[in-house]
Amino acid sequence: QVQLVESGGGLVQAGGSLRLSCAASGIFFSISDMTWYRQAPGKQRELLAAITRSGRTNYLDSVKGRFTVSRDNAKNTVYLQMNSLKPEDTGVYYCKAEILRFPGATGSDYWGQGTQVTVSS
């Protein structure tokens, strides 16, 4: 069994910053891509940022220059540093990891439980 546990959400004023963490635990061979998603109230979940095991990143245009995704492979953890937060950034943030349970296996997606981020005006 593999679990992803998220932390770091909270309430912040517009212009403030938060750092989210997502740590994988359990027994597995390796973690491939790690991705952050956001689901705003009444809207579908959208991809925000992704990072490969080697550190290559991609971002949604609306968060470029404000959000930074990083990872610590030794800790099996991905981070999302969020700066210059706006009220429209409010939502539940989820991490996803593609995990290989054993050598030669096809990767499977695992999701964190989500963490609430609320940005006030």
mmCIF file with all atom_site columns, C-alpha atoms in Angstrom:
data_model
loop_
_atom_site.group_PDB
_atom_site.id
_atom_site.type_symbol
_atom_site.label_atom_id
_atom_site.label_alt_id
_atom_site.label_comp_id
_atom_site.label_asym_id
_atom_site.label_entity_id
_atom_site.label_seq_id
_atom_site.pdbx_PDB_ins_code
_atom_site.Cartn_x
_atom_site.Cartn_y
_atom_site.Cartn_z
_atom_site.occupancy
_atom_site.B_iso_or_equiv
_atom_site.pdbx_formal_charge
_atom_site.auth_seq_id
_atom_site.auth_comp_id
_atom_site.auth_asym_id
_atom_site.auth_atom_id
_atom_site.pdbx_PDB_model_num
ATOM 1   C CA . GLN A 1 1   ? 0.000   0.000  0.000   1.00 0.00 ? 1   GLN A CA 1
ATOM 2   C CA . VAL A 1 2   ? 1.178   3.489  -0.914  1.00 0.00 ? 2   VAL A CA 1
ATOM 3   C CA . GLN A 1 3   ? -0.053  6.727  0.611   1.00 0.00 ? 3   GLN A CA 1
ATOM 4   C CA . LEU A 1 4   ? 0.506   10.378 -0.271  1.00 0.00 ? 4   LEU A CA 1
ATOM 5   C CA . VAL A 1 5   ? 0.051   12.797 2.618   1.00 0.00 ? 5   VAL A CA 1
ATOM 6   C CA . GLU A 1 6   ? -0.314  16.512 1.927   1.00 0.00 ? 6   GLU A CA 1
ATOM 7   C CA . SER A 1 7   ? 0.293   19.391 4.294   1.00 0.00 ? 7   SER A CA 1
ATOM 8   C CA . GLY A 1 8   ? 0.831   23.140 4.318   1.00 0.00 ? 8   GLY A CA 1
ATOM 9   C CA . GLY A 1 9   ? -2.558  24.519 3.338   1.00 0.00 ? 9   GLY A CA 1
ATOM 10  C CA . GLY A 1 10  ? -4.298  27.282 5.214   1.00 0.00 ? 10  GLY A CA 1
ATOM 11  C CA . LEU A 1 11  ? -5.743  30.764 5.142   1.00 0.00 ? 11  LEU A CA 1
ATOM 12  C CA . VAL A 1 12  ? -3.648  33.599 3.744   1.00 0.00 ? 12  VAL A CA 1
ATOM 13  C CA . GLN A 1 13  ? -4.247  37.146 2.554   1.00 0.00 ? 13  GLN A CA 1
ATOM 14  C CA . ALA A 1 14  ? -3.856  38.129 -1.077  1.00 0.00 ? 14  ALA A CA 1
ATOM 15  C CA . GLY A 1 15  ? -0.198  38.675 -1.872  1.00 0.00 ? 15  GLY A CA 1
ATOM 16  C CA . GLY A 1 16  ? 0.943   36.169 0.723   1.00 0.00 ? 16  GLY A CA 1
ATOM 17  C CA . SER A 1 17  ? 2.740   32.862 0.376   1.00 0.00 ? 17  SER A CA 1
ATOM 18  C CA . LEU A 1 18  ? 2.298   29.218 1.295   1.00 0.00 ? 18  LEU A CA 1
ATOM 19  C CA . ARG A 1 19  ? 4.356   26.095 0.752   1.00 0.00 ? 19  ARG A CA 1
ATOM 20  C CA . LEU A 1 20  ? 2.616   22.780 0.246   1.00 0.00 ? 20  LEU A CA 1
ATOM 21  C CA . SER A 1 21  ? 4.263   19.423 0.808   1.00 0.00 ? 21  SER A CA 1
ATOM 22  C CA . CYS A 1 22  ? 3.298   15.961 -0.377  1.00 0.00 ? 22  CYS A CA 1
ATOM 23  C CA . ALA A 1 23  ? 5.155   12.944 0.963   1.00 0.00 ? 23  ALA A CA 1
ATOM 24  C CA . ALA A 1 24  ? 4.846   9.390  -0.319  1.00 0.00 ? 24  ALA A CA 1
ATOM 25  C CA . SER A 1 25  ? 5.111   6.507  2.103   1.00 0.00 ? 25  SER A CA 1
ATOM 26  C CA . GLY A 1 26  ? 4.981   2.751  1.789   1.00 0.00 ? 26  GLY A CA 1
ATOM 27  C CA . ILE A 1 27  ? 6.994   0.170  -0.073  1.00 0.00 ? 27  ILE A CA 1
ATOM 28  C CA . PHE A 1 28  ? 7.728   0.886  -3.716  1.00 0.00 ? 28  PHE A CA 1
ATOM 29  C CA . PHE A 1 29  ? 10.560  0.870  -6.211  1.00 0.00 ? 29  PHE A CA 1
ATOM 30  C CA . SER A 1 30  ? 10.545  4.449  -7.476  1.00 0.00 ? 30  SER A CA 1
ATOM 31  C CA . ILE A 1 31  ? 8.483   7.565  -8.119  1.00 0.00 ? 31  ILE A CA 1
ATOM 32  C CA . SER A 1 32  ? 8.292   9.003  -11.605 1.00 0.00 ? 32  SER A CA 1
ATOM 33  C CA . ASP A 1 33  ? 6.355   12.212 -12.301 1.00 0.00 ? 33  ASP A CA 1
ATOM 34  C CA . MET A 1 34  ? 4.820   14.195 -9.461  1.00 0.00 ? 34  MET A CA 1
ATOM 35  C CA . THR A 1 35  ? 2.032   16.645 -10.190 1.00 0.00 ? 35  THR A CA 1
ATOM 36  C CA . TRP A 1 36  ? -0.033  19.296 -8.417  1.00 0.00 ? 36  TRP A CA 1
ATOM 37  C CA . TYR A 1 37  ? -3.714  19.914 -9.161  1.00 0.00 ? 37  TYR A CA 1
ATOM 38  C CA . ARG A 1 38  ? -6.243  22.425 -7.882  1.00 0.00 ? 38  ARG A CA 1
ATOM 39  C CA . GLN A 1 39  ? -9.999  22.195 -7.629  1.00 0.00 ? 39  GLN A CA 1
ATOM 40  C CA . ALA A 1 40  ? -11.731 25.518 -7.087  1.00 0.00 ? 40  ALA A CA 1
ATOM 41  C CA . PRO A 1 41  ? -15.275 25.594 -5.663  1.00 0.00 ? 41  PRO A CA 1
ATOM 42  C CA . GLY A 1 42  ? -17.749 24.461 -8.291  1.00 0.00 ? 42  GLY A CA 1
ATOM 43  C CA . LYS A 1 43  ? -15.040 23.821 -10.881 1.00 0.00 ? 43  LYS A CA 1
ATOM 44  C CA . GLN A 1 44  ? -13.193 20.850 -12.302 1.00 0.00 ? 44  GLN A CA 1
ATOM 45  C CA . ARG A 1 45  ? -9.764  19.849 -11.108 1.00 0.00 ? 45  ARG A CA 1
ATOM 46  C CA . GLU A 1 46  ? -6.980  21.452 -13.148 1.00 0.00 ? 46  GLU A CA 1
ATOM 47  C CA . LEU A 1 47  ? -3.299  20.678 -13.506 1.00 0.00 ? 47  LEU A CA 1
ATOM 48  C CA . LEU A 1 48  ? -1.047  23.352 -12.017 1.00 0.00 ? 48  LEU A CA 1
ATOM 49  C CA . ALA A 1 49  ? 2.501   22.069 -12.104 1.00 0.00 ? 49  ALA A CA 1
ATOM 50  C CA . ALA A 1 50  ? 4.434   18.896 -12.791 1.00 0.00 ? 50  ALA A CA 1
ATOM 51  C CA . ILE A 1 51  ? 7.977   17.744 -12.196 1.00 0.00 ? 51  ILE A CA 1
ATOM 52  C CA . THR A 1 52  ? 9.857   14.719 -13.475 1.00 0.00 ? 52  THR A CA 1
ATOM 53  C CA . ARG A 1 53  ? 12.252  12.685 -11.383 1.00 0.00 ? 53  ARG A CA 1
ATOM 54  C CA . SER A 1 54  ? 15.174  14.514 -12.992 1.00 0.00 ? 54  SER A CA 1
ATOM 55  C CA . GLY A 1 55  ? 13.673  17.910 -12.195 1.00 0.00 ? 55  GLY A CA 1
ATOM 56  C CA . ARG A 1 56  ? 12.109  19.057 -15.456 1.00 0.00 ? 56  ARG A CA 1
ATOM 57  C CA . THR A 1 57  ? 9.040   21.188 -14.756 1.00 0.00 ? 57  THR A CA 1
ATOM 58  C CA . ASN A 1 58  ? 5.889   22.417 -16.465 1.00 0.00 ? 58  ASN A CA 1
ATOM 59  C CA . TYR A 1 59  ? 3.391   25.012 -15.246 1.00 0.00 ? 59  TYR A CA 1
ATOM 60  C CA . LEU A 1 60  ? -0.072  26.261 -15.986 1.00 0.00 ? 60  LEU A CA 1
ATOM 61  C CA . ASP A 1 61  ? 0.305   29.712 -17.548 1.00 0.00 ? 61  ASP A CA 1
ATOM 62  C CA . SER A 1 62  ? -1.674  31.427 -14.796 1.00 0.00 ? 62  SER A CA 1
ATOM 63  C CA . VAL A 1 63  ? 0.795   30.331 -12.104 1.00 0.00 ? 63  VAL A CA 1
ATOM 64  C CA . LYS A 1 64  ? 4.075   30.799 -13.978 1.00 0.00 ? 64  LYS A CA 1
ATOM 65  C CA . GLY A 1 65  ? 6.365   33.143 -12.097 1.00 0.00 ? 65  GLY A CA 1
ATOM 66  C CA . ARG A 1 66  ? 4.344   32.755 -8.899  1.00 0.00 ? 66  ARG A CA 1
ATOM 67  C CA . PHE A 1 67  ? 4.434   29.017 -8.147  1.00 0.00 ? 67  PHE A CA 1
ATOM 68  C CA . THR A 1 68  ? 7.484   26.782 -8.039  1.00 0.00 ? 68  THR A CA 1
ATOM 69  C CA . VAL A 1 69  ? 7.388   22.995 -7.910  1.00 0.00 ? 69  VAL A CA 1
ATOM 70  C CA . SER A 1 70  ? 10.350  21.061 -6.552  1.00 0.00 ? 70  SER A CA 1
ATOM 71  C CA . ARG A 1 71  ? 11.086  17.627 -5.147  1.00 0.00 ? 71  ARG A CA 1
ATOM 72  C CA . ASP A 1 72  ? 13.393  15.829 -2.778  1.00 0.00 ? 72  ASP A CA 1
ATOM 73  C CA . ASN A 1 73  ? 13.807  12.295 -4.048  1.00 0.00 ? 73  ASN A CA 1
ATOM 74  C CA . ALA A 1 74  ? 15.579  11.146 -0.889  1.00 0.00 ? 74  ALA A CA 1
ATOM 75  C CA . LYS A 1 75  ? 12.473  12.109 1.101   1.00 0.00 ? 75  LYS A CA 1
ATOM 76  C CA . ASN A 1 76  ? 9.954   11.016 -1.560  1.00 0.00 ? 76  ASN A CA 1
ATOM 77  C CA . THR A 1 77  ? 8.433   14.465 -1.285  1.00 0.00 ? 77  THR A CA 1
ATOM 78  C CA . VAL A 1 78  ? 7.209   17.087 -3.731  1.00 0.00 ? 78  VAL A CA 1
ATOM 79  C CA . TYR A 1 79  ? 6.709   20.748 -2.811  1.00 0.00 ? 79  TYR A CA 1
ATOM 80  C CA . LEU A 1 80  ? 4.724   23.625 -4.220  1.00 0.00 ? 80  LEU A CA 1
ATOM 81  C CA . GLN A 1 81  ? 5.923   27.083 -3.238  1.00 0.00 ? 81  GLN A CA 1
ATOM 82  C CA . MET A 1 82  ? 3.122   29.570 -3.870  1.00 0.00 ? 82  MET A CA 1
ATOM 83  C CA . ASN A 1 83  ? 3.879   33.289 -3.875  1.00 0.00 ? 83  ASN A CA 1
ATOM 84  C CA . SER A 1 84  ? 1.809   36.361 -4.713  1.00 0.00 ? 84  SER A CA 1
ATOM 85  C CA . LEU A 1 85  ? -1.363  34.440 -3.977  1.00 0.00 ? 85  LEU A CA 1
ATOM 86  C CA . LYS A 1 86  ? -4.654  35.701 -5.363  1.00 0.00 ? 86  LYS A CA 1
ATOM 87  C CA . PRO A 1 87  ? -8.243  35.036 -4.264  1.00 0.00 ? 87  PRO A CA 1
ATOM 88  C CA . GLU A 1 88  ? -8.741  32.981 -7.423  1.00 0.00 ? 88  GLU A CA 1
ATOM 89  C CA . ASP A 1 89  ? -6.070  30.591 -6.144  1.00 0.00 ? 89  ASP A CA 1
ATOM 90  C CA . THR A 1 90  ? -8.537  29.416 -3.507  1.00 0.00 ? 90  THR A CA 1
ATOM 91  C CA . GLY A 1 91  ? -9.351  25.732 -3.707  1.00 0.00 ? 91  GLY A CA 1
ATOM 92  C CA . VAL A 1 92  ? -8.358  22.254 -2.681  1.00 0.00 ? 92  VAL A CA 1
ATOM 93  C CA . TYR A 1 93  ? -4.854  21.330 -3.783  1.00 0.00 ? 93  TYR A CA 1
ATOM 94  C CA . TYR A 1 94  ? -4.037  17.732 -4.615  1.00 0.00 ? 94  TYR A CA 1
ATOM 95  C CA . CYS A 1 95  ? -0.768  16.003 -5.385  1.00 0.00 ? 95  CYS A CA 1
ATOM 96  C CA . LYS A 1 96  ? -0.433  13.004 -7.648  1.00 0.00 ? 96  LYS A CA 1
ATOM 97  C CA . ALA A 1 97  ? 2.523   10.678 -8.021  1.00 0.00 ? 97  ALA A CA 1
ATOM 98  C CA . GLU A 1 98  ? 3.248   8.037  -10.623 1.00 0.00 ? 98  GLU A CA 1
ATOM 99  C CA . ILE A 1 99  ? 4.761   5.200  -8.621  1.00 0.00 ? 99  ILE A CA 1
ATOM 100 C CA . LEU A 1 100 ? 6.419   1.977  -9.702  1.00 0.00 ? 100 LEU A CA 1
ATOM 101 C CA . ARG A 1 101 ? 5.788   -0.695 -7.076  1.00 0.00 ? 101 ARG A CA 1
ATOM 102 C CA . PHE A 1 102 ? 8.580   -2.970 -8.288  1.00 0.00 ? 102 PHE A CA 1
ATOM 103 C CA . PRO A 1 103 ? 11.242  -3.075 -11.026 1.00 0.00 ? 103 PRO A CA 1
ATOM 104 C CA . GLY A 1 104 ? 9.754   -3.516 -14.465 1.00 0.00 ? 104 GLY A CA 1
ATOM 105 C CA . ALA A 1 105 ? 6.264   -2.532 -13.393 1.00 0.00 ? 105 ALA A CA 1
ATOM 106 C CA . THR A 1 106 ? 4.120   0.003  -15.160 1.00 0.00 ? 106 THR A CA 1
ATOM 107 C CA . GLY A 1 107 ? 3.637   3.121  -13.074 1.00 0.00 ? 107 GLY A CA 1
ATOM 108 C CA . SER A 1 108 ? 0.345   3.692  -11.298 1.00 0.00 ? 108 SER A CA 1
ATOM 109 C CA . ASP A 1 109 ? -1.117  7.002  -10.154 1.00 0.00 ? 109 ASP A CA 1
ATOM 110 C CA . TYR A 1 110 ? -1.636  7.723  -6.475  1.00 0.00 ? 110 TYR A CA 1
ATOM 111 C CA . TRP A 1 111 ? -3.417  10.780 -5.087  1.00 0.00 ? 111 TRP A CA 1
ATOM 112 C CA . GLY A 1 112 ? -3.054  12.756 -1.908  1.00 0.00 ? 112 GLY A CA 1
ATOM 113 C CA . GLN A 1 113 ? -6.054  13.565 0.264   1.00 0.00 ? 113 GLN A CA 1
ATOM 114 C CA . GLY A 1 114 ? -6.061  17.243 -0.688  1.00 0.00 ? 114 GLY A CA 1
ATOM 115 C CA . THR A 1 115 ? -5.311  20.330 1.369   1.00 0.00 ? 115 THR A CA 1
ATOM 116 C CA . GLN A 1 116 ? -7.424  23.480 1.498   1.00 0.00 ? 116 GLN A CA 1
ATOM 117 C CA . VAL A 1 117 ? -5.936  26.814 0.462   1.00 0.00 ? 117 VAL A CA 1
ATOM 118 C CA . THR A 1 118 ? -8.021  29.927 1.047   1.00 0.00 ? 118 THR A CA 1
ATOM 119 C CA . VAL A 1 119 ? -6.843  33.345 -0.127  1.00 0.00 ? 119 VAL A CA 1
ATOM 120 C CA . SER A 1 120 ? -8.754  36.315 1.253   1.00 0.00 ? 120 SER A CA 1
ATOM 121 C CA . SER A 1 121 ? -9.080  39.748 -0.349  1.00 0.00 ? 121 SER A CA 1
#
